[in-house]
Short mmCIF file of C-alpha atoms (C1' of nucleotides) in Angstrom, two decimals:
data_model
loop_
_atom_site.label_atom_id
_atom_site.label_comp_id
_atom_site.label_asym_id
_atom_site.label_seq_id
_atom_site.Cartn_x
_atom_site.Cartn_y
_atom_site.Cartn_z
CA MET A 1 0.00 0.00 0.00
CA ALA A 2 0.98 3.63 0.36
CA GLU A 3 1.59 3.92 -3.35
CA ARG A 4 -0.45 7.08 -3.72
CA ASP A 5 0.55 10.69 -3.43
CA GLY A 6 4.31 10.91 -3.60
CA PRO A 7 5.55 9.97 -7.05
CA ALA A 8 8.97 9.08 -5.80
CA LYS A 9 9.23 6.31 -3.27
CA ARG A 10 12.23 8.00 -1.76
CA GLY A 11 12.38 11.16 0.27
CA ARG A 12 8.72 11.30 1.06
CA LEU A 13 9.31 11.94 4.71
CA SER A 14 11.22 14.35 6.85
CA ARG A 15 11.27 15.14 10.54
CA ALA A 16 9.29 18.30 9.93
CA LEU A 17 6.64 16.39 8.03
CA VAL A 18 6.36 13.75 10.69
CA LEU A 19 5.99 16.29 13.47
CA ALA A 20 3.49 18.32 11.49
CA ALA A 21 1.41 15.23 10.85
CA ALA A 22 1.59 14.30 14.51
CA VAL A 23 0.44 17.74 15.60
CA ALA A 24 -2.37 17.71 13.07
CA LEU A 25 -3.49 14.29 14.18
CA VAL A 26 -3.51 15.26 17.83
CA ASP A 27 -5.37 18.46 17.02
CA ARG A 28 -8.02 16.54 15.15
CA GLU A 29 -8.49 13.50 17.32
CA GLY A 30 -6.70 14.00 20.58
CA LEU A 31 -3.65 12.50 22.16
CA GLY A 32 -5.21 9.09 22.37
CA ALA A 33 -5.30 8.84 18.60
CA LEU A 34 -1.59 9.38 18.28
CA THR A 35 -0.23 5.91 17.62
CA MET A 36 2.70 5.04 15.44
CA ARG A 37 0.46 3.07 13.13
CA ARG A 38 -2.13 5.77 12.79
CA LEU A 39 0.49 8.42 12.18
CA ALA A 40 2.14 6.24 9.57
CA ALA A 41 -1.19 5.76 7.84
CA ASP A 42 -1.73 9.53 7.79
CA LEU A 43 1.65 9.90 6.19
CA GLY A 44 0.96 7.16 3.68
CA VAL A 45 3.84 5.10 4.94
CA GLU A 46 4.53 1.92 6.86
CA PRO A 47 4.81 2.32 10.65
CA MET A 48 8.49 1.58 10.93
CA ALA A 49 9.36 4.34 8.50
CA ILE A 50 8.73 6.87 11.24
CA TYR A 51 11.53 5.49 13.33
CA ARG A 52 14.07 6.99 11.04
CA TYR A 53 12.95 10.48 12.11
CA THR A 54 12.17 9.95 15.73
CA ALA A 55 13.59 7.46 18.17
CA GLY A 56 10.24 6.11 19.28
CA LYS A 57 6.95 7.09 20.80
CA GLU A 58 8.46 8.96 23.72
CA ALA A 59 10.66 10.92 21.41
CA LEU A 60 7.65 11.65 19.28
CA LEU A 61 5.95 13.26 22.26
CA ASP A 62 9.03 15.35 22.84
CA GLY A 63 8.69 16.24 19.19
CA LEU A 64 5.23 17.60 19.89
CA VAL A 65 6.73 19.84 22.53
CA GLU A 66 9.38 20.92 20.09
CA ALA A 67 6.82 21.79 17.45
CA PHE A 68 4.75 23.60 20.02
CA PHE A 69 7.51 25.90 21.19
CA ALA A 70 8.71 26.45 17.68
CA GLU A 71 5.28 27.88 17.02
CA VAL A 72 5.42 30.04 20.12
CA ASN A 73 8.75 31.46 19.02
CA GLU A 74 7.47 32.01 15.54
CA ARG A 75 4.51 33.91 16.86
CA LEU A 76 6.73 36.03 19.08
CA ARG A 77 8.91 36.89 16.13
CA THR A 78 6.03 38.02 13.95
CA SER A 79 3.62 39.53 16.46
CA ALA A 80 3.88 43.28 16.11
CA ASP A 81 2.03 43.29 19.41
CA GLN A 82 -0.64 45.76 20.30
CA ARG A 83 0.93 48.62 22.24
CA ASP A 84 1.18 47.50 25.82
CA ASP A 85 3.47 49.70 27.84
CA ASP A 86 2.03 49.36 31.28
CA GLY A 87 4.82 49.22 33.79
CA PRO A 88 8.43 48.40 33.03
CA ALA A 89 9.46 46.97 29.70
CA TRP A 90 10.37 43.55 31.05
CA ARG A 91 6.86 43.07 32.36
CA ALA A 92 5.36 44.07 29.06
CA GLU A 93 7.58 41.56 27.36
CA LEU A 94 6.55 38.80 29.73
CA ARG A 95 2.95 39.66 29.00
CA ARG A 96 3.66 39.37 25.33
CA ILE A 97 5.19 35.95 25.82
CA ALA A 98 2.29 34.82 27.97
CA ARG A 99 -0.13 35.85 25.24
CA ALA A 100 1.81 34.03 22.57
CA PHE A 101 1.92 30.93 24.70
CA ALA A 102 -1.80 31.11 25.30
CA ALA A 103 -2.51 31.62 21.62
CA VAL A 104 -0.60 28.52 20.67
CA VAL A 105 -2.34 26.51 23.36
CA HIS A 106 -5.65 27.59 21.95
CA ALA A 107 -4.50 26.54 18.51
CA HIS A 108 -3.49 23.11 19.82
CA PRO A 109 -5.39 22.51 23.02
CA GLU A 110 -4.83 18.77 23.04
CA ILE A 111 -1.10 19.18 23.28
CA LEU A 112 -1.17 21.14 26.50
CA PRO A 113 -0.94 18.17 28.87
CA VAL A 114 2.21 17.06 27.10
CA VAL A 115 3.70 20.52 27.16
CA ALA A 116 2.81 20.95 30.82
CA THR A 117 4.20 17.71 32.13
CA ARG A 118 6.85 16.38 29.81
CA PRO A 119 9.64 18.95 29.65
CA LEU A 120 9.84 19.18 33.39
CA THR A 121 11.06 15.63 33.78
CA VAL A 122 13.64 16.00 31.06
CA PRO A 123 17.10 17.34 31.98
CA VAL A 124 17.40 20.94 30.91
CA ALA A 125 20.17 20.27 28.46
CA ARG A 126 18.15 17.86 26.41
CA ARG A 127 14.99 19.83 26.18
CA PRO A 128 13.98 20.73 22.64
CA ALA A 129 15.86 23.66 21.16
CA PRO A 130 12.86 25.94 20.71
CA LEU A 131 12.09 25.64 24.40
CA LEU A 132 15.69 26.43 25.26
CA GLN A 133 15.59 29.46 23.01
CA LEU A 134 12.47 30.76 24.67
CA THR A 135 13.99 30.18 28.09
CA GLU A 136 17.15 31.98 27.07
CA HIS A 137 15.08 34.88 25.85
CA ILE A 138 13.20 35.20 29.11
CA LEU A 139 16.35 35.00 31.18
CA ALA A 140 17.98 37.61 28.97
CA VAL A 141 15.04 39.96 29.33
CA LEU A 142 15.20 39.72 33.09
CA GLY A 143 18.94 40.13 33.11
CA ARG A 144 18.75 43.28 31.02
CA ALA A 145 16.10 44.62 33.37
CA GLY A 146 18.70 44.54 36.09
CA PHE A 147 17.69 41.54 38.18
CA ASP A 148 20.45 39.53 39.76
CA ASP A 149 20.67 35.81 39.21
CA ALA A 150 18.56 34.75 42.16
CA ALA A 151 15.78 37.18 41.35
CA THR A 152 15.87 36.25 37.69
CA LEU A 153 15.37 32.60 38.48
CA THR A 154 12.63 33.28 40.97
CA ILE A 155 10.72 35.36 38.49
CA TYR A 156 11.33 32.86 35.75
CA ARG A 157 9.90 30.02 37.82
CA ALA A 158 6.90 32.05 38.84
CA PHE A 159 6.25 33.04 35.27
CA VAL A 160 6.37 29.50 33.97
CA ALA A 161 4.28 28.17 36.81
CA TRP A 162 1.59 30.76 36.33
CA ASN A 163 1.33 30.24 32.61
CA ILE A 164 1.15 26.50 32.78
CA GLY A 165 -1.25 26.40 35.69
CA ARG A 166 -3.43 29.05 34.21
CA LEU A 167 -3.70 27.35 30.86
CA LEU A 168 -4.45 24.00 32.42
CA VAL A 169 -7.27 25.57 34.36
CA ASP A 170 -8.58 27.27 31.27
CA ARG A 171 -9.32 23.96 29.65
CA ARG A 172 -13.01 24.31 30.12
CA GLN A 173 -14.78 21.38 31.63
CA VAL A 174 -16.27 19.01 29.17
CA VAL A 175 -19.98 19.11 29.38
CA ASP A 176 -21.98 16.00 30.10
CA ASN A 177 -24.73 16.53 27.59
CA PRO A 178 -24.37 19.55 25.32
CA GLU A 179 -27.97 19.21 24.11
CA GLU A 180 -29.62 19.75 27.46
CA PRO A 181 -30.87 23.35 27.75
CA ASP A 182 -31.09 23.48 31.56
CA PRO A 183 -27.58 24.32 32.75
CA LEU A 184 -28.00 22.37 35.96
CA LEU A 185 -28.76 19.22 34.06
CA ARG A 186 -26.34 20.00 31.28
CA LEU A 187 -23.45 20.07 33.69
CA GLY A 188 -24.59 16.89 35.35
CA LEU A 189 -25.24 18.76 38.53
CA HIS A 190 -28.12 16.56 39.50
CA ARG A 191 -25.43 14.17 40.58
CA LEU A 192 -24.03 16.65 43.05
CA PRO A 193 -25.90 16.23 46.34
CA ALA A 194 -27.05 19.75 47.10
CA ALA A 195 -26.74 19.18 50.82
CA GLU A 196 -23.05 18.41 50.62
CA TYR A 197 -22.03 20.86 47.95
CA PRO A 198 -24.19 23.97 48.23
CA ARG A 199 -21.63 26.51 47.04
CA LEU A 200 -20.34 24.29 44.30
CA ARG A 201 -23.81 23.69 42.95
CA ALA A 202 -24.53 27.36 42.99
CA LEU A 203 -21.33 28.38 41.28
CA VAL A 204 -20.51 25.68 38.78
CA PRO A 205 -22.90 26.95 36.16
CA ARG A 206 -20.92 30.17 36.10
CA LEU A 207 -17.51 28.57 36.32
CA ALA A 208 -16.90 28.88 32.61
CA GLU A 209 -18.15 32.46 32.27
CA TYR A 210 -14.94 34.37 32.31
CA ASP A 211 -12.33 35.93 30.13
CA ASP A 212 -9.22 33.73 29.96
CA GLU A 213 -6.89 36.37 28.73
CA GLN A 214 -8.09 38.89 31.25
CA GLU A 215 -7.43 36.61 34.17
CA LEU A 216 -4.16 35.44 32.70
CA ILE A 217 -2.75 38.93 32.35
CA THR A 218 -4.23 40.41 35.48
CA GLY A 219 -2.93 37.54 37.55
CA LEU A 220 0.45 37.75 35.92
CA ASP A 221 0.73 41.42 36.73
CA GLY A 222 -0.33 40.83 40.30
CA LEU A 223 2.13 38.04 40.66
CA LEU A 224 5.02 39.97 39.19
CA ARG A 225 4.37 43.04 41.26
CA GLY A 226 4.97 40.88 44.30
CA MET A 227 8.36 39.82 43.01
CA PRO A 228 11.76 41.23 44.01
CA GLU A 229 12.46 44.68 42.66
CA ALA A 230 15.03 45.34 40.00
CA PRO A 231 17.54 47.99 40.98
CA LEU A 232 16.85 50.07 37.90
CA ASP A 233 13.14 49.73 38.01
CA SER A 234 12.58 52.73 40.16
CA PHE A 235 14.00 54.91 37.41
CA TYR A 236 11.96 53.48 34.58
CA GLY A 237 8.91 52.06 36.37
CA MET B 1 -1.02 -18.71 42.01
CA ALA B 2 -1.86 -16.02 44.49
CA GLU B 3 -2.48 -18.55 47.22
CA ARG B 4 -0.48 -16.72 49.84
CA ASP B 5 -1.37 -14.05 52.34
CA GLY B 6 -5.14 -13.91 52.60
CA PRO B 7 -6.47 -17.11 54.15
CA ALA B 8 -9.85 -16.75 52.54
CA LYS B 9 -9.99 -16.61 48.78
CA ARG B 10 -12.95 -14.31 49.06
CA GLY B 11 -12.96 -10.71 50.10
CA ARG B 12 -9.29 -10.21 49.64
CA LEU B 13 -9.80 -7.05 47.66
CA SER B 14 -11.61 -3.79 48.09
CA ARG B 15 -11.56 -0.51 46.29
CA ALA B 16 -9.47 1.03 49.02
CA LEU B 17 -6.93 -1.77 48.81
CA VAL B 18 -6.70 -1.51 45.06
CA LEU B 19 -6.18 2.24 45.15
CA ALA B 20 -3.66 1.99 47.93
CA ALA B 21 -1.69 -0.61 46.02
CA ALA B 22 -1.83 1.54 42.89
CA VAL B 23 -0.55 4.56 44.76
CA ALA B 24 2.20 2.54 46.37
CA LEU B 25 3.22 1.08 43.05
CA VAL B 26 3.35 4.47 41.39
CA ASP B 27 5.30 5.90 44.29
CA ARG B 28 7.83 3.14 44.06
CA GLU B 29 8.24 2.73 40.33
CA GLY B 30 6.53 5.57 38.58
CA LEU B 31 3.46 5.88 36.44
CA GLY B 32 4.93 3.74 33.72
CA ALA B 33 4.94 0.74 36.01
CA LEU B 34 1.23 0.99 36.67
CA THR B 35 -0.27 -1.73 34.51
CA MET B 36 -3.27 -3.82 35.32
CA ARG B 37 -1.14 -6.93 35.29
CA ARG B 38 1.51 -5.52 37.56
CA LEU B 39 -0.99 -4.11 39.97
CA ALA B 40 -2.76 -7.46 40.08
CA ALA B 41 0.50 -9.18 40.81
CA ASP B 42 1.18 -6.77 43.68
CA LEU B 43 -2.22 -7.58 45.07
CA GLY B 44 -1.67 -11.31 44.70
CA VAL B 45 -4.57 -11.61 42.33
CA GLU B 46 -5.34 -12.22 38.67
CA PRO B 47 -5.55 -9.12 36.48
CA MET B 48 -9.26 -9.24 35.79
CA ALA B 49 -10.07 -9.22 39.48
CA ILE B 50 -9.30 -5.54 39.57
CA TYR B 51 -12.11 -4.75 37.21
CA ARG B 52 -14.65 -5.33 39.89
CA TYR B 53 -13.35 -2.31 41.79
CA THR B 54 -12.54 0.03 38.97
CA ALA B 55 -14.00 0.27 35.52
CA GLY B 56 -10.66 0.04 33.72
CA LYS B 57 -7.33 1.71 33.42
CA GLU B 58 -8.71 5.19 32.91
CA ALA B 59 -10.89 4.83 35.95
CA LEU B 60 -7.90 3.61 37.85
CA LEU B 61 -6.09 6.84 37.09
CA ASP B 62 -9.09 8.75 38.33
CA GLY B 63 -8.79 6.59 41.39
CA LEU B 64 -5.28 7.88 41.91
CA VAL B 65 -6.66 11.39 41.88
CA GLU B 66 -9.31 10.36 44.34
CA ALA B 67 -6.76 8.85 46.69
CA PHE B 68 -4.58 11.90 46.32
CA PHE B 69 -7.24 14.40 47.34
CA ALA B 70 -8.49 12.14 50.09
CA GLU B 71 -5.03 12.48 51.55
CA VAL B 72 -5.05 16.23 51.13
CA ASN B 73 -8.33 16.46 52.97
CA GLU B 74 -7.09 14.17 55.68
CA ARG B 75 -4.06 16.32 56.18
CA LEU B 76 -6.16 19.43 56.34
CA ARG B 77 -8.35 17.86 58.96
CA THR B 78 -5.48 16.87 61.20
CA SER B 79 -2.98 19.66 60.66
CA ALA B 80 -3.15 21.88 63.70
CA ASP B 81 -1.25 24.33 61.52
CA GLN B 82 1.51 26.51 62.73
CA ARG B 83 0.05 29.93 63.60
CA ASP B 84 -0.15 31.90 60.41
CA ASP B 85 -2.30 34.95 60.75
CA ASP B 86 -0.83 37.24 58.21
CA GLY B 87 -3.58 39.13 56.49
CA PRO B 88 -7.23 38.13 56.43
CA ALA B 89 -8.37 34.72 57.57
CA TRP B 90 -9.36 33.53 54.14
CA ARG B 91 -5.86 34.07 52.86
CA ALA B 92 -4.36 32.22 55.76
CA GLU B 93 -6.70 29.35 55.04
CA LEU B 94 -5.72 29.27 51.37
CA ARG B 95 -2.10 29.16 52.45
CA ARG B 96 -2.89 26.24 54.68
CA ILE B 97 -4.52 24.41 51.80
CA ALA B 98 -1.63 25.16 49.49
CA ARG B 99 0.77 23.72 52.03
CA ALA B 100 -1.27 20.59 52.45
CA PHE B 101 -1.44 20.14 48.72
CA ALA B 102 2.29 20.59 48.40
CA ALA B 103 2.96 18.14 51.20
CA VAL B 104 0.93 15.43 49.53
CA VAL B 105 2.66 16.07 46.22
CA HIS B 106 5.96 15.62 47.93
CA ALA B 107 4.73 12.38 49.42
CA HIS B 108 3.63 11.13 45.98
CA PRO B 109 5.57 13.07 43.40
CA GLU B 110 4.88 10.65 40.58
CA ILE B 111 1.17 11.22 40.79
CA LEU B 112 1.35 14.94 40.14
CA PRO B 113 1.06 14.76 36.34
CA VAL B 114 -2.15 12.84 36.72
CA VAL B 115 -3.53 15.21 39.30
CA ALA B 116 -2.56 18.19 37.20
CA THR B 117 -4.06 17.10 33.92
CA ARG B 118 -6.78 14.58 34.52
CA PRO B 119 -9.48 16.24 36.59
CA LEU B 120 -9.62 19.21 34.30
CA THR B 121 -10.96 17.22 31.40
CA VAL B 122 -13.59 15.51 33.50
CA PRO B 123 -16.96 17.20 33.97
CA VAL B 124 -17.16 18.76 37.38
CA ALA B 125 -20.00 16.58 38.52
CA ARG B 126 -18.10 13.38 38.04
CA ARG B 127 -14.87 14.39 39.62
CA PRO B 128 -13.87 12.30 42.60
CA ALA B 129 -15.68 13.16 45.81
CA PRO B 130 -12.60 14.21 47.77
CA LEU B 131 -11.79 16.78 45.10
CA LEU B 132 -15.35 18.08 45.18
CA GLN B 133 -15.17 18.38 48.94
CA LEU B 134 -11.99 20.37 48.78
CA THR B 135 -13.48 22.61 46.10
CA GLU B 136 -16.58 23.15 48.17
CA HIS B 137 -14.43 24.05 51.13
CA ILE B 138 -12.49 26.66 49.19
CA LEU B 139 -15.61 28.19 47.73
CA ALA B 140 -17.19 28.30 51.16
CA VAL B 141 -14.17 30.03 52.65
CA LEU B 142 -14.28 32.69 49.98
CA GLY B 143 -18.01 33.10 50.33
CA ARG B 144 -17.74 33.61 54.08
CA ALA B 145 -15.01 36.16 53.48
CA GLY B 146 -17.60 38.23 51.66
CA PHE B 147 -16.65 37.78 48.02
CA ASP B 148 -19.42 37.75 45.52
CA ASP B 149 -19.80 34.89 43.07
CA ALA B 150 -17.68 36.33 40.30
CA ALA B 151 -14.83 37.24 42.62
CA THR B 152 -15.02 33.88 44.34
CA LEU B 153 -14.62 32.05 41.07
CA THR B 154 -11.81 34.27 39.89
CA ILE B 155 -9.88 33.72 43.07
CA TYR B 156 -10.61 30.03 43.01
CA ARG B 157 -9.26 29.66 39.49
CA ALA B 158 -6.16 31.67 40.28
CA PHE B 159 -5.53 29.63 43.40
CA VAL B 160 -5.80 26.32 41.59
CA ALA B 161 -3.70 27.50 38.68
CA TRP B 162 -0.94 28.75 40.91
CA ASN B 163 -0.77 25.59 42.97
CA ILE B 164 -0.71 23.26 40.03
CA GLY B 165 1.73 25.30 38.01
CA ARG B 166 3.99 25.86 40.94
CA LEU B 167 4.14 22.20 41.88
CA LEU B 168 4.79 21.15 38.32
CA VAL B 169 7.70 23.54 38.16
CA ASP B 170 9.01 22.31 41.47
CA ARG B 171 9.61 18.87 40.05
CA ARG B 172 13.32 19.34 39.92
CA GLN B 173 14.98 18.49 36.70
CA VAL B 174 16.29 15.00 36.53
CA VAL B 175 20.01 15.04 36.45
CA ASP B 176 21.95 13.45 33.63
CA ASN B 177 24.66 11.85 35.69
CA PRO B 178 24.32 12.17 39.45
CA GLU B 179 27.88 10.97 40.02
CA GLU B 180 29.61 13.76 38.14
CA PRO B 181 30.97 16.32 40.60
CA ASP B 182 31.27 19.24 38.17
CA PRO B 183 27.80 20.83 38.01
CA LEU B 184 28.25 21.88 34.41
CA LEU B 185 28.87 18.35 33.34
CA ARG B 186 26.44 16.85 35.80
CA LEU B 187 23.59 18.80 34.27
CA GLY B 188 24.68 17.91 30.80
CA LEU B 189 25.43 21.51 30.06
CA HIS B 190 28.29 20.69 27.73
CA ARG B 191 25.53 20.00 25.26
CA LEU B 192 24.29 23.56 25.49
CA PRO B 193 26.18 25.69 22.97
CA ALA B 194 27.45 28.54 25.10
CA ALA B 195 27.20 30.97 22.24
CA GLU B 196 23.48 30.46 21.83
CA TYR B 197 22.50 30.11 25.45
CA PRO B 198 24.77 32.27 27.56
CA ARG B 199 22.29 33.16 30.28
CA LEU B 200 20.86 29.69 30.44
CA ARG B 201 24.28 28.16 30.83
CA ALA B 202 25.14 30.59 33.53
CA LEU B 203 21.96 30.10 35.49
CA VAL B 204 20.98 26.48 35.12
CA PRO B 205 23.39 25.25 37.79
CA ARG B 206 21.52 27.42 40.27
CA LEU B 207 18.07 26.64 38.98
CA ALA B 208 17.40 24.08 41.67
CA GLU B 209 18.77 26.15 44.57
CA TYR B 210 15.63 27.54 46.01
CA ASP B 211 13.02 27.02 48.67
CA ASP B 212 9.85 25.56 47.17
CA GLU B 213 7.59 26.45 50.01
CA GLN B 214 8.95 29.94 50.23
CA GLU B 215 8.24 30.68 46.60
CA LEU B 216 4.92 28.91 46.73
CA ILE B 217 3.62 30.99 49.60
CA THR B 218 5.19 34.28 48.62
CA GLY B 219 3.82 34.00 45.12
CA LEU B 220 0.43 33.02 46.41
CA ASP B 221 0.28 36.06 48.64
CA GLY B 222 1.36 38.32 45.83
CA LEU B 223 -1.17 36.83 43.51
CA LEU B 224 -4.03 37.08 45.99
CA ARG B 225 -3.22 40.65 46.91
CA GLY B 226 -3.87 41.51 43.31
CA MET B 227 -7.32 39.96 43.41
CA PRO B 228 -10.64 41.76 43.85
CA GLU B 229 -11.26 43.05 47.33
CA ALA B 230 -13.86 41.58 49.60
CA PRO B 231 -16.29 44.16 50.98
CA LEU B 232 -15.68 43.12 54.57
CA ASP B 233 -11.98 42.87 54.24
CA SER B 234 -11.33 46.42 55.15
CA PHE B 235 -12.81 45.75 58.57
CA TYR B 236 -10.84 42.62 59.32
CA GLY B 237 -7.80 42.93 57.12
"C1'" DT C 1 -28.70 -28.68 57.13
"C1'" DC C 2 -28.72 -28.22 52.35
"C1'" DG C 3 -29.30 -26.47 47.88
"C1'" DA C 4 -29.82 -22.15 45.23
"C1'" DT C 5 -28.04 -17.65 44.64
"C1'" DT C 6 -24.78 -14.34 44.31
"C1'" DA C 7 -20.50 -11.98 44.95
"C1'" DT C 8 -15.82 -12.70 43.88
"C1'" DA C 9 -11.92 -14.23 41.48
"C1'" DT C 10 -9.86 -17.04 37.51
"C1'" DT C 11 -9.17 -18.64 32.78
"C1'" DT C 12 -8.81 -17.96 28.22
"C1'" DA C 13 -8.47 -15.49 24.42
"C1'" DC C 14 -8.33 -11.50 21.39
"C1'" DC C 15 -7.00 -7.11 19.69
"C1'" DT C 16 -4.10 -3.02 19.73
"C1'" DT C 17 0.28 -1.02 20.22
"C1'" DG C 18 5.35 -0.32 20.22
"C1'" DT C 19 9.33 -1.81 18.22
"C1'" DA C 20 13.44 -5.26 16.94
"C1'" DT C 21 15.23 -7.33 12.98
"C1'" DA C 22 15.95 -8.44 8.49
"C1'" DC C 23 15.18 -7.10 4.07
"C1'" DC C 24 14.49 -4.60 -0.25
"C1'" DT C 25 15.40 -0.93 -3.56
"C1'" DA C 26 16.08 3.55 -5.73
"C1'" DC C 27 19.57 6.48 -6.27
"C1'" DA C 28 24.07 9.04 -6.18
"C1'" DT C 29 28.73 8.48 -6.72
"C1'" DG C 30 33.26 6.73 -8.05
"C1'" DC D 1 28.20 0.19 -14.49
"C1'" DA D 2 29.03 -1.72 -10.02
"C1'" DT D 3 28.04 -0.60 -5.51
"C1'" DG D 4 27.17 1.51 -0.99
"C1'" DT D 5 23.69 3.48 1.52
"C1'" DA D 6 19.80 6.22 2.90
"C1'" DG D 7 14.97 5.58 3.00
"C1'" DG D 8 11.19 2.62 3.25
"C1'" DT D 9 9.01 -2.23 3.83
"C1'" DA D 10 7.82 -6.91 5.70
"C1'" DT D 11 7.47 -9.77 9.33
"C1'" DA D 12 7.15 -10.95 13.82
"C1'" DC D 13 6.85 -10.71 18.70
"C1'" DA D 14 6.00 -9.15 23.48
"C1'" DA D 15 3.29 -6.27 26.48
"C1'" DG D 16 -0.75 -4.44 27.68
"C1'" DG D 17 -6.08 -3.69 28.19
"C1'" DT D 18 -10.10 -6.06 28.53
"C1'" DA D 19 -14.41 -9.06 26.94
"C1'" DA D 20 -16.62 -13.42 27.93
"C1'" DA D 21 -17.13 -17.58 29.98
"C1'" DT D 22 -16.14 -20.16 33.98
"C1'" DA D 23 -15.18 -21.70 38.61
"C1'" DT D 24 -15.88 -21.18 43.54
"C1'" DA D 25 -16.58 -19.52 48.08
"C1'" DA D 26 -20.04 -17.15 50.98
"C1'" DT D 27 -24.66 -16.27 52.10
"C1'" DC D 28 -29.30 -17.18 52.75
"C1'" DG D 29 -34.02 -19.20 52.28
"C1'" DA D 30 -36.38 -23.36 53.19
#
DNA sequence: TCGATTATATTTACCTTGTATACCTACATG
DNA sequence: CATGTAGGTATACAAGGTAAATATAATCGA
C-alpha cells in the first residue's frame, strides 16, 4: 500500500513532516489517537518508516513539545504586538510571551498536557531547542532589566508556573450533555448532592463564564508586582 | 497462584486496597509501572479481578486522583497548623490548603502529572468526591469572606492554577549523571552551545537552589493581593 | 442442614500497540 | 556500471487492556 501521493518512493518523509502530521493528528483526534500506526497511515507510509525520524513514541511526544515551542517562538517573532506599555518593559515583554503561549495553546489545546508535564522531567540540556531558546530569551530579558541571578530565576519560575497552571485551568470542563438546555442538568449537577455541595452547585454553572486572557494577564501582573524589585526599576517604572 | 497471604480466597480485595496498592506502586516505580497486570501481581490476584473495583485503566487513574485528594483532605483535617495569621483569615486558610497540597505532592511526586491534567478534562459533577469536597471548602471560605460569586470564582481559578503550576515547576529536573561532581557536566550543560544560550548556561546550575515552600507561599500572597477586594476585608484585614 | 443464589476471582483469548530485525530498492557516486 | 547506503518495507513478537465464559466460596431461604 501507500503507493499514492508521492511519485517518488524516496524522500517522502522528513522530521518536519512527521511532526506536522503528529500535531495535526492530535489536534483533530486527541492525544489518544496518536499511535505510530495511525500516524504512519496519515503519512501514507509503513509504521516503521517513522523510526528513522524519531527514536520512538516517547521521542515523538518530545517532538510535539518541540513543534509547540517552535510555534510560540514564531509567533513572538512576527507579532507586532498591540501597544502595551504598562509598567516596566520587562513586564510588558513577559505579558507578550504569555499571550503568545496562550494563543498557541488555543490553537493546539490537546497538546497542553504534554507541554505541561513532559519537559519538566527532562534534563534541561536535552529539552527541545525551541524551548531552550524561549527560556534563554526570558532570562535575557530579566537580566537586562537589572535583576540579579537569584531574582531572575525566581521570576522565571513564577512566570512559567503561572502560565502552565493558568492554561491548564482554562481547559473548560467538558460538558456531560451539550444538548440539554437546563444548565444544571447539562453540567450533570443533579449528581451533586445539594446538601453536601451547596456553594459548588450554585457556582458551577458560572464557572466557565470568564475571560481567559483577562485573568491570565491580570494575575500575571499581580504576581510579578509581588516579586523582588530590579535595581533600575525605580527609574523606569 | 496467588495462594499466599489472605487465608480466605474471598474478600481479599476492596476498592481502598486496590487504590492503595496503585498509589504505592506508582510511588515506588513511577506511572509507567502501573499496569493492570503488575498491579494485580502486587495484590496477589489475577488481572481481571481488579475490574470489579474500577472500571478500567482510565478509571484507575481517576482513582489515583481520588486517593490523592483524600489524603489532602485528611491532612487538612489533622494539621493543627503553625500559627499563620498574616492578612485576612481567608488568605491564611488558602495558604494552609496550598501547604497541604504541596505536602501530599511531595509524598507522591509521581502522581502529580495525573492530578494536574486529569481532573480538568472531566466534567465537574463526576470528579472524585474528595476533590469536590476540597473545592466546596475553598468556595465556602471565599463566600464567608464576603466575596461575591464572580470574585469567588476568579480567586478560586487563580488559586488552583498557581498551585498546580507551581508544583509542576518544582519537580526538579532529573540530572543526567548524578555521580559527576562538576555541576556543568552533571547537568549535561556541555551540550548547550554557550554561544546560543549564555544566560541559560550561567543560570541552570543554580536553577534548583531555592526554597519551594517559600516561593509557593510568597507568590500566592502576591497573587491574591492583586485579586478583587472583599467588601468586609477592610474591617478585618 | 442443604441447595440455590450471588459476589468474587480465575481462565482464556483476542485485539491493539510499540518496536526489533531483516530485508528490499532507488539512487548518487566513483 | 558496479556498488554503498539512505529511505522505506515486511514480518514478527512481546506487552498491555479487557471481553466473555467459567469456577468457587459465601450467604441465605427453606
